[in-house]
Each structure stands twice: as C-alpha cells, then as structure tokens.
C-alpha cells in the first residue's frame, strides 16, 4: 500500500501505512478515510468470506488478537510475502476469493504463530490489549532482526525501539521465539553464510565482512561452533 488509510470500526481507528495490513471479521462494518486526498492511495482489500474456503479459516475467529490489529508484512512471514506480491499484481484483477484461497495456508500459519505468542505471554500479561501490544512489538523486533542480521544489533536498540525495558524485552523475546535476539541473528547469519559458500563465487573473507564479522577468524569460529566444521571444509 502507498499512502495512509484510516479504518474506523467498532468505535476505534486503525491508521495503516505502507507495508502494513489489517484483518477484520466477516460482516464487520467499517469506514475508510484517506489523510491525503490529493495523492492516490494504493492498496489491496481482501474479502474475508468463508464460503468455499479452507474450513480451518473458521478457527481464526478464536484468535481475537488476529483481528483489528495493525500488523506489518513481516519478512519472516510467508503471509507478508503474499500480501506484498498480490499488491504488486493488481493488474491481474484477481477477486478476493481467489486471493484468499491462494494464501489460506499462510493466513492459518500466521494465526497459529500469533496464537502461540499469546499463550507464551499468558504468564506476564492477562489483558487482551496488553497481549496485543506485546505481540506486535515482539514480532516487529523479530522482523527487524530478519532484515538487519548482517548489521550490528544490540539489545539496547531493540529494547528502545520496542518500548520495553532491556531486561524484560530479552526475557519476553526468548520466551516467545525460543531464541534470544542475538541467537536468532547468529542463526540467520549462519544460514546465509552456508548458502553463500555453496555458490562458490564469493571469498570467505568477503562473506565474513558481509555478515558483519570483524575478521575471517571470528567468522570461522562462529561457523565451526554452529555447524561443527570450519567454512573452508565445504568449499
């Protein structure tokens, strides 16, 4: 989506900008307004009709946080990739049912992940709105790591961006995703390193610097600790 849309529903307002999406329940009434009427606002609207669609979509209604929450097209989520793809393919004029059918599995998986995070937050948050806020903040932080894993990432920066104290952020993140922020970053670096090495087109030193390591020795040590073998052994 380009531009800014305001969705007014149930007495509240959701302000969507580029790279964000909102899911509303079937038959939920809403109004849309645009902040800048001079410039065209481009986006995609999917009809969440449950007729002739994967029956598991009905289970989504049990996931309250999934609805009326502003999510981003997270880079770690196949659903986010699908929304971005279809927003770029509007010329095909696919109807909402066709689009929803094609991404139903991603929507279900996304809902499952949101629900899993909610469950893991149950010990620290009781109110649904508190859980909603934490889910969005933690998923946004995870997305930041996916997009910037080859750069220096600090807990201080992530905590500051999320608005959660450093101590609580680290604890919540690991509880929800089963890895600390730095462990997730290391995992993504190692996955990328292996792919780059297998192409046999890039020097190990260049891979090390690209992934944010200070030198080849530091990269080789981390690679061996992760895979059990040095990177030079798979060249």
PDB file of C-alpha atoms in Angstrom:
ATOM      1  CA  UNK A   1       0.000   0.000   0.000  1.00  0.00           C
ATOM      2  CA  UNK A   2       1.112   3.537  -0.758  1.00  0.00           C
ATOM      3  CA  UNK A   3      -0.341   6.408   1.231  1.00  0.00           C
ATOM      4  CA  UNK A   4      -2.183   6.349   4.559  1.00  0.00           C
ATOM      5  CA  UNK A   5      -5.595   4.807   5.240  1.00  0.00           C
ATOM      6  CA  UNK A   6      -7.699   5.144   8.367  1.00  0.00           C
ATOM      7  CA  UNK A   7     -10.068   2.280   9.129  1.00  0.00           C
ATOM      8  CA  UNK A   8     -12.856   3.289  11.508  1.00  0.00           C
ATOM      9  CA  UNK A   9     -14.593   0.325  13.121  1.00  0.00           C
ATOM     10  CA  UNK A  10     -16.143  -0.569  16.498  1.00  0.00           C
ATOM     11  CA  UNK A  11     -15.581   2.955  17.746  1.00  0.00           C
ATOM     12  CA  UNK A  12     -11.830   2.810  17.102  1.00  0.00           C
ATOM     13  CA  UNK A  13      -9.428   3.920  14.412  1.00  0.00           C
ATOM     14  CA  UNK A  14      -6.609   1.965  12.806  1.00  0.00           C
ATOM     15  CA  UNK A  15      -4.082   4.012  10.847  1.00  0.00           C
ATOM     16  CA  UNK A  16      -2.350   1.956   8.163  1.00  0.00           C
ATOM     17  CA  UNK A  17       0.761   2.985   6.291  1.00  0.00           C
ATOM     18  CA  UNK A  18       2.866   1.280   3.627  1.00  0.00           C
ATOM     19  CA  UNK A  19       3.807  -2.310   4.457  1.00  0.00           C
ATOM     20  CA  UNK A  20       1.005  -2.866   6.970  1.00  0.00           C
ATOM     21  CA  UNK A  21      -2.198  -4.874   6.909  1.00  0.00           C
ATOM     22  CA  UNK A  22      -5.366  -5.221   8.944  1.00  0.00           C
ATOM     23  CA  UNK A  23      -7.746  -8.181   9.224  1.00  0.00           C
ATOM     24  CA  UNK A  24     -11.415  -7.555  10.009  1.00  0.00           C
ATOM     25  CA  UNK A  25     -14.061 -10.152  10.737  1.00  0.00           C
ATOM     26  CA  UNK A  26     -16.626 -11.034   8.119  1.00  0.00           C
ATOM     27  CA  UNK A  27     -19.594  -8.619   8.111  1.00  0.00           C
ATOM     28  CA  UNK A  28     -17.763  -6.207  10.435  1.00  0.00           C
ATOM     29  CA  UNK A  29     -18.789  -2.697   9.469  1.00  0.00           C
ATOM     30  CA  UNK A  30     -16.058  -0.162   8.826  1.00  0.00           C
ATOM     31  CA  UNK A  31     -15.371   3.134   7.083  1.00  0.00           C
ATOM     32  CA  UNK A  32     -12.179   4.180   5.347  1.00  0.00           C
ATOM     33  CA  UNK A  33     -10.751   7.670   5.059  1.00  0.00           C
ATOM     34  CA  UNK A  34      -7.574   8.942   3.428  1.00  0.00           C
ATOM     35  CA  UNK A  35      -5.256  11.505   5.004  1.00  0.00           C
ATOM     36  CA  UNK A  36      -4.009  12.887   1.717  1.00  0.00           C
ATOM     37  CA  UNK A  37      -6.787  13.031  -0.838  1.00  0.00           C
ATOM     38  CA  UNK A  38      -4.597  14.788  -3.396  1.00  0.00           C
ATOM     39  CA  UNK A  39      -2.358  11.750  -3.888  1.00  0.00           C
ATOM     40  CA  UNK A  40      -3.693   8.326  -4.810  1.00  0.00           C
ATOM     41  CA  UNK A  41      -3.663   5.704  -2.083  1.00  0.00           C
ATOM     42  CA  UNK A  42      -2.886   2.266  -3.456  1.00  0.00           C
ATOM     43  CA  UNK A  43      -3.582  -0.965  -1.592  1.00  0.00           C
ATOM     44  CA  UNK A  44      -5.369  -4.267  -1.705  1.00  0.00           C
ATOM     45  CA  UNK A  45      -8.578  -5.260   0.038  1.00  0.00           C
ATOM     46  CA  UNK A  46      -9.343  -8.962   0.519  1.00  0.00           C
ATOM     47  CA  UNK A  47     -12.889 -10.155   1.122  1.00  0.00           C
ATOM     48  CA  UNK A  48     -12.650 -12.468   4.137  1.00  0.00           C
ATOM     49  CA  UNK A  49     -15.651 -14.512   3.044  1.00  0.00           C
ATOM     50  CA  UNK A  50     -15.611 -18.026   4.490  1.00  0.00           C
ATOM     51  CA  UNK A  51     -17.758 -19.558   1.750  1.00  0.00           C
ATOM     52  CA  UNK A  52     -15.972 -22.205  -0.298  1.00  0.00           C
ATOM     53  CA  UNK A  53     -12.708 -21.519   1.534  1.00  0.00           C
ATOM     54  CA  UNK A  54     -10.491 -23.757   3.653  1.00  0.00           C
ATOM     55  CA  UNK A  55     -12.621 -24.794   6.624  1.00  0.00           C
ATOM     56  CA  UNK A  56      -9.763 -24.112   9.053  1.00  0.00           C
ATOM     57  CA  UNK A  57     -10.202 -20.396   8.384  1.00  0.00           C
ATOM     58  CA  UNK A  58     -13.282 -20.543  10.592  1.00  0.00           C
ATOM     59  CA  UNK A  59     -10.958 -21.337  13.520  1.00  0.00           C
ATOM     60  CA  UNK A  60      -9.339 -17.931  13.051  1.00  0.00           C
ATOM     61  CA  UNK A  61     -12.262 -16.370  14.897  1.00  0.00           C
ATOM     62  CA  UNK A  62     -10.928 -17.907  18.107  1.00  0.00           C
ATOM     63  CA  UNK A  63      -7.820 -15.750  17.764  1.00  0.00           C
ATOM     64  CA  UNK A  64      -9.006 -12.340  18.965  1.00  0.00           C
ATOM     65  CA  UNK A  65      -5.653 -10.613  18.518  1.00  0.00           C
ATOM     66  CA  UNK A  66      -5.588 -11.540  14.839  1.00  0.00           C
ATOM     67  CA  UNK A  67      -8.423  -9.085  14.171  1.00  0.00           C
ATOM     68  CA  UNK A  68      -8.353  -5.283  14.431  1.00  0.00           C
ATOM     69  CA  UNK A  69      -4.591  -5.340  14.945  1.00  0.00           C
ATOM     70  CA  UNK A  70      -2.172  -3.494  12.683  1.00  0.00           C
ATOM     71  CA  UNK A  71       0.495  -5.943  11.536  1.00  0.00           C
ATOM     72  CA  UNK A  72       3.390  -5.394   9.169  1.00  0.00           C
ATOM     73  CA  UNK A  73       4.284  -7.520   6.157  1.00  0.00           C
ATOM     74  CA  UNK A  74       6.962  -9.225   8.215  1.00  0.00           C
ATOM     75  CA  UNK A  75       9.926 -10.558   6.249  1.00  0.00           C
ATOM     76  CA  UNK A  76       9.881 -13.816   8.229  1.00  0.00           C
ATOM     77  CA  UNK A  77       6.227 -14.467   7.367  1.00  0.00           C
ATOM     78  CA  UNK A  78       5.065 -16.106   4.106  1.00  0.00           C
ATOM     79  CA  UNK A  79       1.794 -14.219   4.613  1.00  0.00           C
ATOM     80  CA  UNK A  80       3.634 -10.914   4.429  1.00  0.00           C
ATOM     81  CA  UNK A  81       5.320 -12.006   1.202  1.00  0.00           C
ATOM     82  CA  UNK A  82       1.924 -12.977  -0.251  1.00  0.00           C
ATOM     83  CA  UNK A  83       0.353  -9.618   0.570  1.00  0.00           C
ATOM     84  CA  UNK A  84       3.279  -7.808  -0.992  1.00  0.00           C
ATOM     85  CA  UNK A  85       3.110  -9.993  -4.096  1.00  0.00           C
ATOM     86  CA  UNK A  86      -0.609  -9.515  -4.640  1.00  0.00           C
ATOM     87  CA  UNK A  87      -0.412  -5.780  -4.023  1.00  0.00           C
ATOM     88  CA  UNK A  88       2.067  -5.662  -6.911  1.00  0.00           C
ATOM     89  CA  UNK A  89      -0.173  -7.809  -9.127  1.00  0.00           C
ATOM     90  CA  UNK A  90      -3.348  -5.716  -9.002  1.00  0.00           C
ATOM     91  CA  UNK A  91      -3.344  -5.541 -12.785  1.00  0.00           C
ATOM     92  CA  UNK A  92      -4.359  -9.202 -12.822  1.00  0.00           C
ATOM     93  CA  UNK A  93      -7.670  -8.161 -11.240  1.00  0.00           C
ATOM     94  CA  UNK A  94      -7.930 -11.280  -9.097  1.00  0.00           C
ATOM     95  CA  UNK A  95     -11.008 -11.257  -6.899  1.00  0.00           C
ATOM     96  CA  UNK A  96     -10.833 -11.553  -3.131  1.00  0.00           C
ATOM     97  CA  UNK A  97     -11.906 -15.194  -3.070  1.00  0.00           C
ATOM     98  CA  UNK A  98      -9.127 -16.238  -5.457  1.00  0.00           C
ATOM     99  CA  UNK A  99      -6.514 -14.357  -3.486  1.00  0.00           C
ATOM    100  CA  UNK A 100      -7.704 -15.654  -0.126  1.00  0.00           C
ATOM    101  CA  UNK A 101      -7.792 -19.216  -1.458  1.00  0.00           C
ATOM    102  CA  UNK A 102      -4.199 -18.942  -2.640  1.00  0.00           C
ATOM    103  CA  UNK A 103      -2.909 -17.650   0.700  1.00  0.00           C
ATOM    104  CA  UNK A 104      -5.188 -19.534   3.092  1.00  0.00           C
ATOM    105  CA  UNK A 105      -2.368 -21.758   4.371  1.00  0.00           C
ATOM    106  CA  UNK A 106      -0.157 -18.727   5.061  1.00  0.00           C
ATOM    107  CA  UNK A 107      -3.006 -16.997   6.877  1.00  0.00           C
ATOM    108  CA  UNK A 108      -3.592 -20.060   9.044  1.00  0.00           C
ATOM    109  CA  UNK A 109       0.131 -20.383   9.824  1.00  0.00           C
ATOM    110  CA  UNK A 110       0.326 -16.703  10.704  1.00  0.00           C
ATOM    111  CA  UNK A 111      -2.656 -17.055  13.032  1.00  0.00           C
ATOM    112  CA  UNK A 112      -1.052 -20.090  14.671  1.00  0.00           C
ATOM    113  CA  UNK A 113       2.136 -18.129  15.332  1.00  0.00           C
ATOM    114  CA  UNK A 114       0.220 -15.188  16.803  1.00  0.00           C
ATOM    115  CA  UNK A 115      -1.753 -17.583  18.990  1.00  0.00           C
ATOM    116  CA  UNK A 116       1.417 -19.329  20.159  1.00  0.00           C
ATOM    117  CA  UNK A 117       2.955 -15.998  21.176  1.00  0.00           C
ATOM    118  CA  UNK A 118      -0.222 -15.106  23.070  1.00  0.00           C
ATOM    119  CA  UNK A 119      -0.035 -18.346  25.017  1.00  0.00           C
ATOM    120  CA  UNK A 120       3.598 -17.767  25.905  1.00  0.00           C
ATOM    121  CA  UNK A 121       2.717 -14.267  27.143  1.00  0.00           C
ATOM    122  CA  UNK A 122      -0.079 -15.514  29.399  1.00  0.00           C
ATOM    123  CA  UNK A 123       2.160 -15.613  32.463  1.00  0.00           C
ATOM    124  CA  UNK A 124       3.090 -11.926  32.160  1.00  0.00           C
ATOM    125  CA  UNK A 125       0.006 -10.374  30.544  1.00  0.00           C
ATOM    126  CA  UNK A 126      -3.623 -11.052  31.374  1.00  0.00           C
ATOM    127  CA  UNK A 127      -5.461  -8.319  29.489  1.00  0.00           C
ATOM    128  CA  UNK A 128      -6.076  -8.911  25.782  1.00  0.00           C
ATOM    129  CA  UNK A 129      -4.984  -5.380  24.846  1.00  0.00           C
ATOM    130  CA  UNK A 130      -1.676  -5.808  26.691  1.00  0.00           C
ATOM    131  CA  UNK A 131      -1.063  -9.060  24.830  1.00  0.00           C
ATOM    132  CA  UNK A 132      -1.982  -7.389  21.545  1.00  0.00           C
ATOM    133  CA  UNK A 133       0.568  -4.641  22.147  1.00  0.00           C
ATOM    134  CA  UNK A 134       3.326  -7.083  23.129  1.00  0.00           C
ATOM    135  CA  UNK A 135       2.646  -9.410  20.195  1.00  0.00           C
ATOM    136  CA  UNK A 136       3.031  -6.570  17.699  1.00  0.00           C
ATOM    137  CA  UNK A 137       6.164  -5.178  19.369  1.00  0.00           C
ATOM    138  CA  UNK A 138       7.894  -8.541  19.613  1.00  0.00           C
ATOM    139  CA  UNK A 139       7.032  -9.547  16.043  1.00  0.00           C
ATOM    140  CA  UNK A 140       8.256  -6.171  14.809  1.00  0.00           C
ATOM    141  CA  UNK A 141      11.539  -6.717  16.650  1.00  0.00           C
ATOM    142  CA  UNK A 142      11.857 -10.174  15.113  1.00  0.00           C
ATOM    143  CA  UNK A 143      11.266  -8.655  11.691  1.00  0.00           C
ATOM    144  CA  UNK A 144      13.965  -6.056  12.349  1.00  0.00           C
ATOM    145  CA  UNK A 145      16.469  -8.827  13.057  1.00  0.00           C
ATOM    146  CA  UNK A 146      15.500 -10.673   9.866  1.00  0.00           C
ATOM    147  CA  UNK A 147      16.074  -7.519   7.839  1.00  0.00           C
ATOM    148  CA  UNK A 148      19.300  -6.434   9.551  1.00  0.00           C
ATOM    149  CA  UNK A 149      21.003  -9.643  10.701  1.00  0.00           C
ATOM    150  CA  UNK A 150      24.205  -8.729   8.867  1.00  0.00           C
ATOM    151  CA  UNK A 151      24.488  -5.454  10.809  1.00  0.00           C
ATOM    152  CA  UNK A 152      25.343  -4.783  14.416  1.00  0.00           C
ATOM    153  CA  UNK A 153      22.245  -5.262  16.560  1.00  0.00           C
ATOM    154  CA  UNK A 154      22.192  -4.507  20.266  1.00  0.00           C
ATOM    155  CA  UNK A 155      19.668  -5.334  22.949  1.00  0.00           C
ATOM    156  CA  UNK A 156      19.644  -1.670  23.898  1.00  0.00           C
ATOM    157  CA  UNK A 157      18.486  -0.680  20.418  1.00  0.00           C
ATOM    158  CA  UNK A 158      15.815  -3.389  20.199  1.00  0.00           C
ATOM    159  CA  UNK A 159      14.505  -2.595  23.659  1.00  0.00           C
ATOM    160  CA  UNK A 160      14.432   1.123  22.913  1.00  0.00           C
ATOM    161  CA  UNK A 161      12.560   0.614  19.652  1.00  0.00           C
ATOM    162  CA  UNK A 162      10.045  -1.726  21.280  1.00  0.00           C
ATOM    163  CA  UNK A 163       9.448   0.495  24.289  1.00  0.00           C
ATOM    164  CA  UNK A 164      10.134  -2.421  26.637  1.00  0.00           C
ATOM    165  CA  UNK A 165      12.892  -2.402  29.249  1.00  0.00           C
ATOM    166  CA  UNK A 166      16.070  -4.217  28.211  1.00  0.00           C
ATOM    167  CA  UNK A 167      15.684  -6.906  30.876  1.00  0.00           C
ATOM    168  CA  UNK A 168      12.032  -7.637  30.147  1.00  0.00           C
ATOM    169  CA  UNK A 169      12.484  -7.426  26.384  1.00  0.00           C
ATOM    170  CA  UNK A 170      15.202 -10.089  26.290  1.00  0.00           C
ATOM    171  CA  UNK A 171      13.206 -12.372  28.565  1.00  0.00           C
ATOM    172  CA  UNK A 172       9.950 -11.956  26.615  1.00  0.00           C
ATOM    173  CA  UNK A 173      11.621 -12.387  23.238  1.00  0.00           C
ATOM    174  CA  UNK A 174      13.297 -15.665  24.161  1.00  0.00           C
ATOM    175  CA  UNK A 175      10.161 -16.972  25.811  1.00  0.00           C
ATOM    176  CA  UNK A 176       8.078 -16.248  22.701  1.00  0.00           C
ATOM    177  CA  UNK A 177      10.534 -17.292  19.978  1.00  0.00           C
ATOM    178  CA  UNK A 178      12.669 -19.841  21.856  1.00  0.00           C
ATOM    179  CA  UNK A 179      15.818 -17.917  20.968  1.00  0.00           C
ATOM    180  CA  UNK A 180      17.327 -14.710  22.254  1.00  0.00           C
ATOM    181  CA  UNK A 181      17.614 -11.833  19.744  1.00  0.00           C
ATOM    182  CA  UNK A 182      21.342 -12.435  19.338  1.00  0.00           C
ATOM    183  CA  UNK A 183      20.845 -16.198  18.954  1.00  0.00           C
ATOM    184  CA  UNK A 184      18.329 -15.548  16.194  1.00  0.00           C
ATOM    185  CA  UNK A 185      20.725 -13.153  14.489  1.00  0.00           C
ATOM    186  CA  UNK A 186      23.502 -15.742  14.654  1.00  0.00           C
ATOM    187  CA  UNK A 187      21.223 -18.417  13.184  1.00  0.00           C
ATOM    188  CA  UNK A 188      20.273 -16.190  10.253  1.00  0.00           C
ATOM    189  CA  UNK A 189      23.915 -15.292   9.640  1.00  0.00           C
ATOM    190  CA  UNK A 190      24.930 -18.950   9.578  1.00  0.00           C
ATOM    191  CA  UNK A 191      22.129 -19.912   7.197  1.00  0.00           C
ATOM    192  CA  UNK A 192      23.140 -17.116   4.842  1.00  0.00           C
ATOM    193  CA  UNK A 193      26.826 -17.981   5.172  1.00  0.00           C
ATOM    194  CA  UNK A 194      26.239 -21.583   4.135  1.00  0.00           C
ATOM    195  CA  UNK A 195      24.202 -20.524   1.106  1.00  0.00           C
ATOM    196  CA  UNK A 196      26.863 -18.034   0.044  1.00  0.00           C
ATOM    197  CA  UNK A 197      29.663 -20.581   0.446  1.00  0.00           C
ATOM    198  CA  UNK A 198      27.815 -23.169  -1.624  1.00  0.00           C
ATOM    199  CA  UNK A 199      27.597 -20.739  -4.539  1.00  0.00           C
ATOM    200  CA  UNK A 200      31.419 -20.975  -4.707  1.00  0.00           C
ATOM    201  CA  UNK A 201      31.537 -17.460  -6.111  1.00  0.00           C
ATOM    202  CA  UNK A 202      32.433 -15.406  -3.026  1.00  0.00           C
ATOM    203  CA  UNK A 203      35.599 -15.433  -0.926  1.00  0.00           C
ATOM    204  CA  UNK A 204      35.275 -16.395   2.738  1.00  0.00           C
ATOM    205  CA  UNK A 205      36.724 -13.048   3.771  1.00  0.00           C
ATOM    206  CA  UNK A 206      34.045 -11.203   1.804  1.00  0.00           C
ATOM    207  CA  UNK A 207      31.332 -13.395   3.323  1.00  0.00           C
ATOM    208  CA  UNK A 208      32.650 -12.681   6.801  1.00  0.00           C
ATOM    209  CA  UNK A 209      32.572  -8.910   6.302  1.00  0.00           C
ATOM    210  CA  UNK A 210      29.191  -9.019   4.561  1.00  0.00           C
ATOM    211  CA  UNK A 211      27.680 -10.820   7.560  1.00  0.00           C
ATOM    212  CA  UNK A 212      29.096  -8.283   9.987  1.00  0.00           C
ATOM    213  CA  UNK A 213      32.060 -10.169  11.472  1.00  0.00           C
ATOM    214  CA  UNK A 214      35.203  -8.247  12.308  1.00  0.00           C
ATOM    215  CA  UNK A 215      37.503 -10.684  10.523  1.00  0.00           C
ATOM    216  CA  UNK A 216      37.690 -14.136   8.940  1.00  0.00           C
ATOM    217  CA  UNK A 217      38.854 -15.783  12.162  1.00  0.00           C
ATOM    218  CA  UNK A 218      35.814 -14.580  14.100  1.00  0.00           C
ATOM    219  CA  UNK A 219      33.502 -15.767  11.336  1.00  0.00           C
ATOM    220  CA  UNK A 220      35.225 -19.165  11.062  1.00  0.00           C
ATOM    221  CA  UNK A 221      34.963 -19.715  14.819  1.00  0.00           C
ATOM    222  CA  UNK A 222      31.236 -18.994  14.843  1.00  0.00           C
ATOM    223  CA  UNK A 223      30.669 -21.143  11.753  1.00  0.00           C
ATOM    224  CA  UNK A 224      32.511 -24.111  13.268  1.00  0.00           C
ATOM    225  CA  UNK A 225      30.633 -23.768  16.535  1.00  0.00           C
ATOM    226  CA  UNK A 226      27.311 -23.770  14.659  1.00  0.00           C
ATOM    227  CA  UNK A 227      27.937 -26.489  12.040  1.00  0.00           C
ATOM    228  CA  UNK A 228      30.745 -28.445  13.677  1.00  0.00           C
ATOM    229  CA  UNK A 229      33.100 -27.892  10.735  1.00  0.00           C
ATOM    230  CA  UNK A 230      35.100 -24.865   9.507  1.00  0.00           C
ATOM    231  CA  UNK A 231      33.716 -22.987   6.480  1.00  0.00           C
ATOM    232  CA  UNK A 232      36.812 -23.889   4.422  1.00  0.00           C
ATOM    233  CA  UNK A 233      35.882 -27.562   4.601  1.00  0.00           C
ATOM    234  CA  UNK A 234      32.801 -27.151   2.415  1.00  0.00           C
ATOM    235  CA  UNK A 235      34.446 -25.132  -0.325  1.00  0.00           C
TER     236      UNK A 235
END
